[in-house]
PDB file of C-alpha atoms in Angstrom:
ATOM      1  CA  MET R 485     197.095  48.366  51.325  1.00  0.00           C
ATOM      2  CA  ALA R 486     194.461  45.665  50.909  1.00  0.00           C
ATOM      3  CA  SER R 487     195.227  42.877  48.479  1.00  0.00           C
ATOM      4  CA  ASP R 488     193.125  42.598  45.328  1.00  0.00           C
ATOM      5  CA  PHE R 489     194.070  39.048  44.486  1.00  0.00           C
ATOM      6  CA  LEU R 490     190.861  38.362  42.527  1.00  0.00           C
ATOM      7  CA  ARG R 491     191.257  41.655  40.593  1.00  0.00           C
ATOM      8  CA  LEU R 492     187.644  42.568  41.239  1.00  0.00           C
ATOM      9  CA  SER R 493     188.146  45.969  42.804  1.00  0.00           C
ATOM     10  CA  GLY R 494     186.297  48.692  40.926  1.00  0.00           C
ATOM     11  CA  LYS R 495     184.410  46.242  38.701  1.00  0.00           C
ATOM     12  CA  THR R 496     180.622  46.031  38.458  1.00  0.00           C
ATOM     13  CA  LEU R 497     178.894  42.662  38.602  1.00  0.00           C
ATOM     14  CA  LEU R 498     175.284  41.572  38.217  1.00  0.00           C
ATOM     15  CA  VAL R 499     173.804  39.061  40.664  1.00  0.00           C
ATOM     16  CA  PHE R 500     170.462  37.294  40.154  1.00  0.00           C
ATOM     17  CA  GLY R 501     168.631  35.245  42.746  1.00  0.00           C
ATOM     18  CA  VAL R 502     168.965  36.666  46.248  1.00  0.00           C
ATOM     19  CA  ALA R 503     166.061  35.344  48.312  1.00  0.00           C
ATOM     20  CA  ASN R 504     167.395  35.732  51.843  1.00  0.00           C
ATOM     21  CA  ARG R 505     170.550  35.554  53.951  1.00  0.00           C
ATOM     22  CA  LYS R 506     170.959  31.827  53.229  1.00  0.00           C
ATOM     23  CA  SER R 507     171.077  32.254  49.437  1.00  0.00           C
ATOM     24  CA  VAL R 508     174.186  31.411  47.438  1.00  0.00           C
ATOM     25  CA  ALA R 509     173.505  34.652  45.567  1.00  0.00           C
ATOM     26  CA  TYR R 510     173.565  36.667  48.777  1.00  0.00           C
ATOM     27  CA  ALA R 511     176.814  35.103  50.015  1.00  0.00           C
ATOM     28  CA  THR R 512     178.430  35.598  46.615  1.00  0.00           C
ATOM     29  CA  GLY R 513     177.309  39.211  46.384  1.00  0.00           C
ATOM     30  CA  LYS R 514     178.715  40.006  49.819  1.00  0.00           C
ATOM     31  CA  THR R 515     181.995  38.299  48.917  1.00  0.00           C
ATOM     32  CA  LEU R 516     182.270  40.327  45.720  1.00  0.00           C
ATOM     33  CA  GLU R 517     181.624  43.516  47.651  1.00  0.00           C
ATOM     34  CA  GLU R 518     184.318  42.583  50.158  1.00  0.00           C
ATOM     35  CA  CYS R 519     186.676  42.299  47.194  1.00  0.00           C
ATOM     36  CA  GLY R 520     185.933  45.884  46.227  1.00  0.00           C
ATOM     37  CA  ALA R 521     183.396  45.203  43.483  1.00  0.00           C
ATOM     38  CA  ARG R 522     180.133  47.042  42.978  1.00  0.00           C
ATOM     39  CA  VAL R 523     177.219  44.607  42.850  1.00  0.00           C
ATOM     40  CA  VAL R 524     173.894  45.259  41.144  1.00  0.00           C
ATOM     41  CA  TYR R 525     171.189  42.843  42.274  1.00  0.00           C
ATOM     42  CA  VAL R 526     168.133  41.468  40.473  1.00  0.00           C
ATOM     43  CA  VAL R 527     165.324  39.730  42.357  1.00  0.00           C
ATOM     44  CA  ARG R 528     162.112  38.065  41.264  1.00  0.00           C
ATOM     45  CA  SER R 529     159.429  40.434  42.583  1.00  0.00           C
ATOM     46  CA  GLN R 530     158.732  43.728  44.289  1.00  0.00           C
ATOM     47  CA  GLU R 531     157.863  41.780  47.428  1.00  0.00           C
ATOM     48  CA  ARG R 532     161.254  40.069  47.325  1.00  0.00           C
ATOM     49  CA  ARG R 533     162.921  43.419  46.721  1.00  0.00           C
ATOM     50  CA  GLN R 534     161.349  44.845  49.849  1.00  0.00           C
ATOM     51  CA  ALA R 535     162.268  41.743  51.852  1.00  0.00           C
ATOM     52  CA  VAL R 536     165.973  41.803  50.949  1.00  0.00           C
ATOM     53  CA  ALA R 537     166.486  45.576  50.864  1.00  0.00           C
ATOM     54  CA  LYS R 538     167.763  45.628  54.450  1.00  0.00           C
ATOM     55  CA  LEU R 539     170.184  42.799  53.690  1.00  0.00           C
ATOM     56  CA  LEU R 540     171.625  44.537  50.644  1.00  0.00           C
ATOM     57  CA  GLY R 541     171.999  47.985  52.147  1.00  0.00           C
ATOM     58  CA  ASP R 542     172.444  50.769  49.607  1.00  0.00           C
ATOM     59  CA  ALA R 543     172.916  48.372  46.700  1.00  0.00           C
ATOM     60  CA  GLU R 544     171.034  48.907  43.451  1.00  0.00           C
ATOM     61  CA  ILE R 545     168.202  46.363  43.195  1.00  0.00           C
ATOM     62  CA  HIS R 546     166.105  45.618  40.108  1.00  0.00           C
ATOM     63  CA  VAL R 547     163.090  43.355  39.664  1.00  0.00           C
ATOM     64  CA  CYS R 548     162.759  40.757  36.915  1.00  0.00           C
ATOM     65  CA  ASP R 549     160.723  37.570  36.868  1.00  0.00           C
ATOM     66  CA  VAL R 550     162.655  35.598  34.246  1.00  0.00           C
ATOM     67  CA  GLU R 551     159.567  33.561  33.410  1.00  0.00           C
ATOM     68  CA  PHE R 552     158.316  36.553  31.418  1.00  0.00           C
ATOM     69  CA  GLU R 553     160.219  37.758  28.344  1.00  0.00           C
ATOM     70  CA  ASP R 554     158.895  41.308  28.591  1.00  0.00           C
ATOM     71  CA  GLN R 555     160.432  41.655  32.041  1.00  0.00           C
ATOM     72  CA  ILE R 556     163.807  40.510  30.736  1.00  0.00           C
ATOM     73  CA  VAL R 557     163.602  43.106  27.964  1.00  0.00           C
ATOM     74  CA  ARG R 558     162.613  45.775  30.467  1.00  0.00           C
ATOM     75  CA  LEU R 559     165.524  44.868  32.739  1.00  0.00           C
ATOM     76  CA  SER R 560     167.970  45.138  29.844  1.00  0.00           C
ATOM     77  CA  GLU R 561     166.625  48.571  28.981  1.00  0.00           C
ATOM     78  CA  GLU R 562     166.783  49.753  32.596  1.00  0.00           C
ATOM     79  CA  LEU R 563     170.381  48.642  32.994  1.00  0.00           C
ATOM     80  CA  ALA R 564     171.345  50.197  29.652  1.00  0.00           C
ATOM     81  CA  ARG R 565     169.832  53.531  30.686  1.00  0.00           C
ATOM     82  CA  ARG R 566     172.104  53.492  33.709  1.00  0.00           C
ATOM     83  CA  SER R 567     175.106  52.926  31.393  1.00  0.00           C
ATOM     84  CA  HIS R 568     176.105  49.757  33.185  1.00  0.00           C
ATOM     85  CA  ARG R 569     178.909  47.531  31.911  1.00  0.00           C
ATOM     86  CA  PHE R 570     179.263  44.270  33.774  1.00  0.00           C
ATOM     87  CA  ALA R 571     182.469  42.323  34.318  1.00  0.00           C
ATOM     88  CA  GLY R 572     180.456  39.338  35.422  1.00  0.00           C
ATOM     89  CA  MET R 573     176.981  37.926  35.992  1.00  0.00           C
ATOM     90  CA  LEU R 574     175.806  35.351  38.525  1.00  0.00           C
ATOM     91  CA  HIS R 575     172.716  33.328  37.608  1.00  0.00           C
ATOM     92  CA  ALA R 576     171.483  31.764  40.844  1.00  0.00           C
ATOM     93  CA  ILE R 577     167.938  31.008  39.757  1.00  0.00           C
ATOM     94  CA  ALA R 578     166.088  27.721  40.129  1.00  0.00           C
ATOM     95  CA  PHE R 579     162.484  26.748  40.613  1.00  0.00           C
ATOM     96  CA  ALA R 580     160.526  23.532  40.967  1.00  0.00           C
ATOM     97  CA  GLU R 581     157.057  22.803  42.267  1.00  0.00           C
ATOM     98  CA  TYR R 582     156.228  19.500  43.900  1.00  0.00           C
ATOM     99  CA  GLU R 583     152.490  19.936  44.211  1.00  0.00           C
ATOM    100  CA  GLY R 584     150.925  16.734  45.416  1.00  0.00           C
ATOM    101  CA  GLY R 585     154.208  15.451  46.774  1.00  0.00           C
ATOM    102  CA  MET R 586     157.136  13.708  45.165  1.00  0.00           C
ATOM    103  CA  LYS R 587     156.270  11.270  42.372  1.00  0.00           C
ATOM    104  CA  PRO R 588     158.301   8.558  40.632  1.00  0.00           C
ATOM    105  CA  PHE R 589     160.269  10.181  37.819  1.00  0.00           C
ATOM    106  CA  HIS R 590     158.268   8.467  35.082  1.00  0.00           C
ATOM    107  CA  GLU R 591     155.140  10.162  36.463  1.00  0.00           C
ATOM    108  CA  THR R 592     156.617  13.659  36.212  1.00  0.00           C
ATOM    109  CA  PRO R 593     153.851  16.056  35.096  1.00  0.00           C
ATOM    110  CA  LYS R 594     154.567  17.923  31.871  1.00  0.00           C
ATOM    111  CA  ARG R 595     153.597  21.446  32.950  1.00  0.00           C
ATOM    112  CA  PRO R 596     155.706  21.639  36.144  1.00  0.00           C
ATOM    113  CA  PHE R 597     158.670  20.048  34.352  1.00  0.00           C
ATOM    114  CA  LEU R 598     158.627  22.501  31.444  1.00  0.00           C
ATOM    115  CA  ARG R 599     158.102  25.444  33.766  1.00  0.00           C
ATOM    116  CA  ALA R 600     161.125  24.364  35.806  1.00  0.00           C
ATOM    117  CA  VAL R 601     163.186  24.096  32.597  1.00  0.00           C
ATOM    118  CA  ASP R 602     162.100  27.601  31.611  1.00  0.00           C
ATOM    119  CA  ILE R 603     163.004  29.229  34.923  1.00  0.00           C
ATOM    120  CA  SER R 604     165.984  27.126  35.968  1.00  0.00           C
ATOM    121  CA  CYS R 605     167.727  26.586  32.634  1.00  0.00           C
ATOM    122  CA  TYR R 606     166.368  28.603  29.729  1.00  0.00           C
ATOM    123  CA  SER R 607     166.582  31.803  31.779  1.00  0.00           C
ATOM    124  CA  LEU R 608     170.376  31.613  31.615  1.00  0.00           C
ATOM    125  CA  ILE R 609     170.218  31.579  27.820  1.00  0.00           C
ATOM    126  CA  ALA R 610     167.603  34.337  27.669  1.00  0.00           C
ATOM    127  CA  LEU R 611     169.430  36.617  30.097  1.00  0.00           C
ATOM    128  CA  SER R 612     172.788  36.076  28.409  1.00  0.00           C
ATOM    129  CA  ASP R 613     171.308  37.064  25.068  1.00  0.00           C
ATOM    130  CA  ALA R 614     169.362  40.050  26.379  1.00  0.00           C
ATOM    131  CA  LEU R 615     172.312  41.429  28.339  1.00  0.00           C
ATOM    132  CA  LYS R 616     175.151  40.560  25.956  1.00  0.00           C
ATOM    133  CA  ASP R 617     175.749  44.180  24.962  1.00  0.00           C
ATOM    134  CA  LEU R 618     176.099  45.147  28.619  1.00  0.00           C
ATOM    135  CA  LEU R 619     178.792  42.565  29.336  1.00  0.00           C
ATOM    136  CA  GLU R 620     182.467  43.444  29.098  1.00  0.00           C
ATOM    137  CA  PRO R 621     184.201  41.648  26.198  1.00  0.00           C
ATOM    138  CA  ASP R 622     185.963  39.343  28.672  1.00  0.00           C
ATOM    139  CA  ALA R 623     183.155  39.042  31.223  1.00  0.00           C
ATOM    140  CA  SER R 624     182.459  35.899  33.221  1.00  0.00           C
ATOM    141  CA  VAL R 625     178.984  34.376  33.510  1.00  0.00           C
ATOM    142  CA  VAL R 626     178.465  31.878  36.319  1.00  0.00           C
ATOM    143  CA  THR R 627     175.434  29.774  37.141  1.00  0.00           C
ATOM    144  CA  VAL R 628     174.686  27.484  40.089  1.00  0.00           C
ATOM    145  CA  SER R 629     174.369  23.791  39.314  1.00  0.00           C
ATOM    146  CA  ILE R 630     174.651  20.655  41.495  1.00  0.00           C
ATOM    147  CA  SER R 631     177.565  18.356  42.255  1.00  0.00           C
ATOM    148  CA  THR R 632     176.208  15.500  40.147  1.00  0.00           C
ATOM    149  CA  THR R 633     173.318  15.075  37.747  1.00  0.00           C
ATOM    150  CA  ARG R 634     173.911  11.315  37.549  1.00  0.00           C
ATOM    151  CA  MET R 635     172.817  10.502  41.087  1.00  0.00           C
ATOM    152  CA  ALA R 636     169.173   9.422  40.783  1.00  0.00           C
ATOM    153  CA  SER R 637     168.050  10.771  44.135  1.00  0.00           C
ATOM    154  CA  GLU R 638     164.291  10.323  44.436  1.00  0.00           C
ATOM    155  CA  ASN R 639     163.788  13.371  46.641  1.00  0.00           C
ATOM    156  CA  TYR R 640     165.401  15.718  44.131  1.00  0.00           C
ATOM    157  CA  GLY R 641     162.737  14.801  41.630  1.00  0.00           C
ATOM    158  CA  TYR R 642     163.140  16.050  38.090  1.00  0.00           C
ATOM    159  CA  MET R 643     165.588  18.870  38.872  1.00  0.00           C
ATOM    160  CA  ALA R 644     168.715  16.822  38.201  1.00  0.00           C
ATOM    161  CA  PRO R 645     167.886  16.363  34.486  1.00  0.00           C
ATOM    162  CA  ILE R 646     167.150  20.087  34.305  1.00  0.00           C
ATOM    163  CA  LYS R 647     170.505  20.906  35.902  1.00  0.00           C
ATOM    164  CA  ALA R 648     172.090  18.548  33.362  1.00  0.00           C
ATOM    165  CA  ALA R 649     170.565  20.693  30.608  1.00  0.00           C
ATOM    166  CA  LEU R 650     171.913  23.777  32.379  1.00  0.00           C
ATOM    167  CA  ASP R 651     175.400  22.246  32.473  1.00  0.00           C
ATOM    168  CA  SER R 652     175.246  21.377  28.774  1.00  0.00           C
ATOM    169  CA  SER R 653     174.121  24.912  27.936  1.00  0.00           C
ATOM    170  CA  LEU R 654     177.438  26.252  29.233  1.00  0.00           C
ATOM    171  CA  ALA R 655     179.348  24.723  26.339  1.00  0.00           C
ATOM    172  CA  PHE R 656     176.928  26.013  23.732  1.00  0.00           C
ATOM    173  CA  LEU R 657     176.812  29.511  25.216  1.00  0.00           C
ATOM    174  CA  ALA R 658     180.591  29.645  25.439  1.00  0.00           C
ATOM    175  CA  LYS R 659     180.890  28.580  21.810  1.00  0.00           C
ATOM    176  CA  SER R 660     178.280  30.984  20.446  1.00  0.00           C
ATOM    177  CA  PHE R 661     179.602  33.952  22.438  1.00  0.00           C
ATOM    178  CA  SER R 662     183.132  33.200  21.218  1.00  0.00           C
ATOM    179  CA  ARG R 663     182.050  34.451  17.760  1.00  0.00           C
ATOM    180  CA  PHE R 664     182.084  38.037  19.044  1.00  0.00           C
ATOM    181  CA  SER R 665     183.652  38.074  22.525  1.00  0.00           C
ATOM    182  CA  GLN R 666     185.750  36.304  25.141  1.00  0.00           C
ATOM    183  CA  VAL R 667     182.865  35.947  27.585  1.00  0.00           C
ATOM    184  CA  ARG R 668     183.164  32.745  29.619  1.00  0.00           C
ATOM    185  CA  PHE R 669     180.388  30.521  30.985  1.00  0.00           C
ATOM    186  CA  ASN R 670     180.907  28.264  33.997  1.00  0.00           C
ATOM    187  CA  ALA R 671     179.020  26.775  36.923  1.00  0.00           C
ATOM    188  CA  VAL R 672     179.707  26.288  40.583  1.00  0.00           C
ATOM    189  CA  ALA R 673     178.290  22.871  41.458  1.00  0.00           C
ATOM    190  CA  PRO R 674     177.889  22.431  45.208  1.00  0.00           C
ATOM    191  CA  GLY R 675     176.799  19.383  47.117  1.00  0.00           C
ATOM    192  CA  LEU R 676     173.877  19.562  49.516  1.00  0.00           C
ATOM    193  CA  LEU R 677     173.491  23.038  51.037  1.00  0.00           C
ATOM    194  CA  LYS R 678     171.379  24.297  53.913  1.00  0.00           C
ATOM    195  CA  THR R 679     169.297  26.900  52.059  1.00  0.00           C
ATOM    196  CA  SER R 680     165.672  27.980  52.340  1.00  0.00           C
ATOM    197  CA  ALA R 681     164.944  26.566  48.887  1.00  0.00           C
ATOM    198  CA  SER R 682     166.364  23.146  49.736  1.00  0.00           C
ATOM    199  CA  ALA R 683     164.340  23.018  52.954  1.00  0.00           C
ATOM    200  CA  GLY R 684     161.190  22.775  50.829  1.00  0.00           C
ATOM    201  CA  ILE R 685     162.338  19.593  49.076  1.00  0.00           C
ATOM    202  CA  PRO R 686     160.675  16.495  50.612  1.00  0.00           C
ATOM    203  CA  GLY R 687     163.227  14.340  52.422  1.00  0.00           C
ATOM    204  CA  TYR R 688     166.069  16.794  51.855  1.00  0.00           C
ATOM    205  CA  VAL R 689     167.019  17.104  55.515  1.00  0.00           C
ATOM    206  CA  ASP R 690     167.620  13.346  55.801  1.00  0.00           C
ATOM    207  CA  SER R 691     169.799  13.422  52.683  1.00  0.00           C
ATOM    208  CA  TYR R 692     171.707  16.404  54.087  1.00  0.00           C
ATOM    209  CA  LEU R 693     172.399  14.583  57.352  1.00  0.00           C
ATOM    210  CA  PHE R 694     173.491  11.469  55.453  1.00  0.00           C
ATOM    211  CA  ALA R 695     175.825  13.590  53.309  1.00  0.00           C
ATOM    212  CA  GLU R 696     177.503  14.852  56.470  1.00  0.00           C
ATOM    213  CA  GLN R 697     178.314  11.254  57.372  1.00  0.00           C
ATOM    214  CA  VAL R 698     179.722  10.445  53.937  1.00  0.00           C
ATOM    215  CA  ILE R 699     181.818  13.600  53.511  1.00  0.00           C
ATOM    216  CA  PRO R 700     185.347  12.815  54.742  1.00  0.00           C
ATOM    217  CA  ARG R 701     185.445  15.823  57.087  1.00  0.00           C
ATOM    218  CA  LYS R 702     182.001  14.891  58.506  1.00  0.00           C
ATOM    219  CA  ALA R 703     180.650  18.373  57.833  1.00  0.00           C
ATOM    220  CA  ALA R 704     178.436  19.470  54.960  1.00  0.00           C
ATOM    221  CA  VAL R 705     179.420  22.025  52.366  1.00  0.00           C
ATOM    222  CA  GLN R 706     178.748  25.568  53.573  1.00  0.00           C
ATOM    223  CA  THR R 707     176.997  28.129  51.402  1.00  0.00           C
ATOM    224  CA  GLN R 708     179.983  30.445  51.779  1.00  0.00           C
ATOM    225  CA  GLU R 709     182.256  27.761  50.319  1.00  0.00           C
ATOM    226  CA  ALA R 710     180.123  27.648  47.182  1.00  0.00           C
ATOM    227  CA  ALA R 711     180.049  31.453  47.097  1.00  0.00           C
ATOM    228  CA  ASP R 712     183.833  31.654  47.306  1.00  0.00           C
ATOM    229  CA  VAL R 713     184.185  29.431  44.240  1.00  0.00           C
ATOM    230  CA  ALA R 714     181.540  31.480  42.420  1.00  0.00           C
ATOM    231  CA  ALA R 715     183.482  34.670  43.212  1.00  0.00           C
ATOM    232  CA  PHE R 716     186.653  33.079  41.865  1.00  0.00           C
ATOM    233  CA  LEU R 717     184.906  32.011  38.664  1.00  0.00           C
ATOM    234  CA  LEU R 718     183.546  35.542  38.252  1.00  0.00           C
ATOM    235  CA  SER R 719     187.015  36.996  38.612  1.00  0.00           C
ATOM    236  CA  PRO R 720     189.789  37.448  36.028  1.00  0.00           C
ATOM    237  CA  ARG R 721     191.823  34.929  38.042  1.00  0.00           C
ATOM    238  CA  SER R 722     189.761  32.144  36.448  1.00  0.00           C
ATOM    239  CA  SER R 723     190.310  33.397  32.893  1.00  0.00           C
ATOM    240  CA  GLY R 724     191.479  29.981  31.693  1.00  0.00           C
ATOM    241  CA  ILE R 725     188.319  28.196  32.805  1.00  0.00           C
ATOM    242  CA  ASN R 726     185.430  28.035  30.344  1.00  0.00           C
ATOM    243  CA  ALA R 727     182.401  25.774  29.859  1.00  0.00           C
ATOM    244  CA  GLN R 728     183.087  23.891  33.092  1.00  0.00           C
ATOM    245  CA  SER R 729     181.194  22.909  36.229  1.00  0.00           C
ATOM    246  CA  ILE R 730     183.392  23.158  39.302  1.00  0.00           C
ATOM    247  CA  VAL R 731     182.253  20.641  41.913  1.00  0.00           C
ATOM    248  CA  VAL R 732     182.234  21.810  45.529  1.00  0.00           C
ATOM    249  CA  ASP R 733     181.208  18.764  47.554  1.00  0.00           C
ATOM    250  CA  ALA R 734     184.007  18.538  50.171  1.00  0.00           C
ATOM    251  CA  GLY R 735     184.918  15.109  48.778  1.00  0.00           C
ATOM    252  CA  MET R 736     181.508  13.474  49.184  1.00  0.00           C
ATOM    253  CA  SER R 737     181.731  11.767  45.788  1.00  0.00           C
ATOM    254  CA  ILE R 738     184.848   9.803  46.780  1.00  0.00           C
ATOM    255  CA  ASN R 739     183.450   8.394  49.984  1.00  0.00           C
ATOM    256  CA  TYR R 740     180.071   6.715  49.443  1.00  0.00           C
ATOM    257  CA  PHE R 741     181.501   3.379  50.603  1.00  0.00           C
ATOM    258  CA  ASP R 742     183.231   4.678  53.703  1.00  0.00           C
ATOM    259  CA  ALA R 743     183.878   1.691  55.975  1.00  0.00           C
ATOM    260  CA  ASP R 744     182.360   3.307  59.065  1.00  0.00           C
ATOM    261  CA  VAL R 745     179.185   4.296  57.225  1.00  0.00           C
ATOM    262  CA  VAL R 746     178.798   0.809  55.756  1.00  0.00           C
ATOM    263  CA  ARG R 747     179.461  -0.788  59.143  1.00  0.00           C
ATOM    264  CA  ARG R 748     176.809   1.330  60.868  1.00  0.00           C
ATOM    265  CA  PHE R 749     174.299   0.496  58.135  1.00  0.00           C
ATOM    266  CA  MET R 750     174.954  -3.232  58.449  1.00  0.00           C
ATOM    267  CA  SER R 751     174.822  -3.101  62.247  1.00  0.00           C
ATOM    268  CA  ALA R 752     171.428  -1.382  62.067  1.00  0.00           C
ATOM    269  CA  GLY R 753     170.019  -4.291  60.095  1.00  0.00           C
ATOM    270  CA  GLY R 754     170.497  -2.714  56.690  1.00  0.00           C
ATOM    271  CA  GLY R 755     172.143  -5.846  55.345  1.00  0.00           C
ATOM    272  CA  GLU R 756     169.117  -7.953  56.192  1.00  0.00           C
ATOM    273  CA  ALA R 757     166.783  -5.355  54.677  1.00  0.00           C
ATOM    274  CA  ALA R 758     168.782  -5.295  51.470  1.00  0.00           C
ATOM    275  CA  LYS R 759     168.448  -9.035  50.868  1.00  0.00           C
TER     276      LYS R 759
END
């Protein structure tokens, strides 16, 4: 008899954000299914639905562009008509546009910044509210953040402050939902991942390769590792965790001043350049 350690067998969970095989949402959904859960997927567009249909097999797939409130309402109504009750929800949605290239933070344009806040952060609040009656009383809601919002990496642009707002929202959602339920809100916060979305960030590949040197095991965090933590947070096994961001960076944050990395930098003339 197969073990059901995460106690997910027979439960139904809602997963937002599958874009392709490299997505955290895709890896998490497959992990949940392997644990015996039924997964209902939501993607951004009909085109995306057609693109991922082969990946998701016979799974139920809905379309909702969270930038539009009427689509969120429509999704809620569609799911309600199907009498769904969800034990958990994964919010793996983020968007940023870097039209014209990366700019210094103080030159961040207002429209792209606010649009990124809407899609990447506010959507968690909007979806949680719209779908609250479809969540089990002790459901788990998990979003995808980043390992640190205090590292001022130029090539991540304005997304770190937006992820900081996302992280803060967890506490306020957990508190407000506690008035009528035991629904929990947490985030999995991975380090640099090799995803299609990250590939579009200017300079990301160089940062990814540097991260591999700083991480003690000399290998970057894998998408599946982030997905495994997300699956745990979505499960009843994490019932004591609420309003937290669980960092999955393979120890990168403890090792920025690794002696070998510093030595190679100095040997390459970095010390002279830093003067």
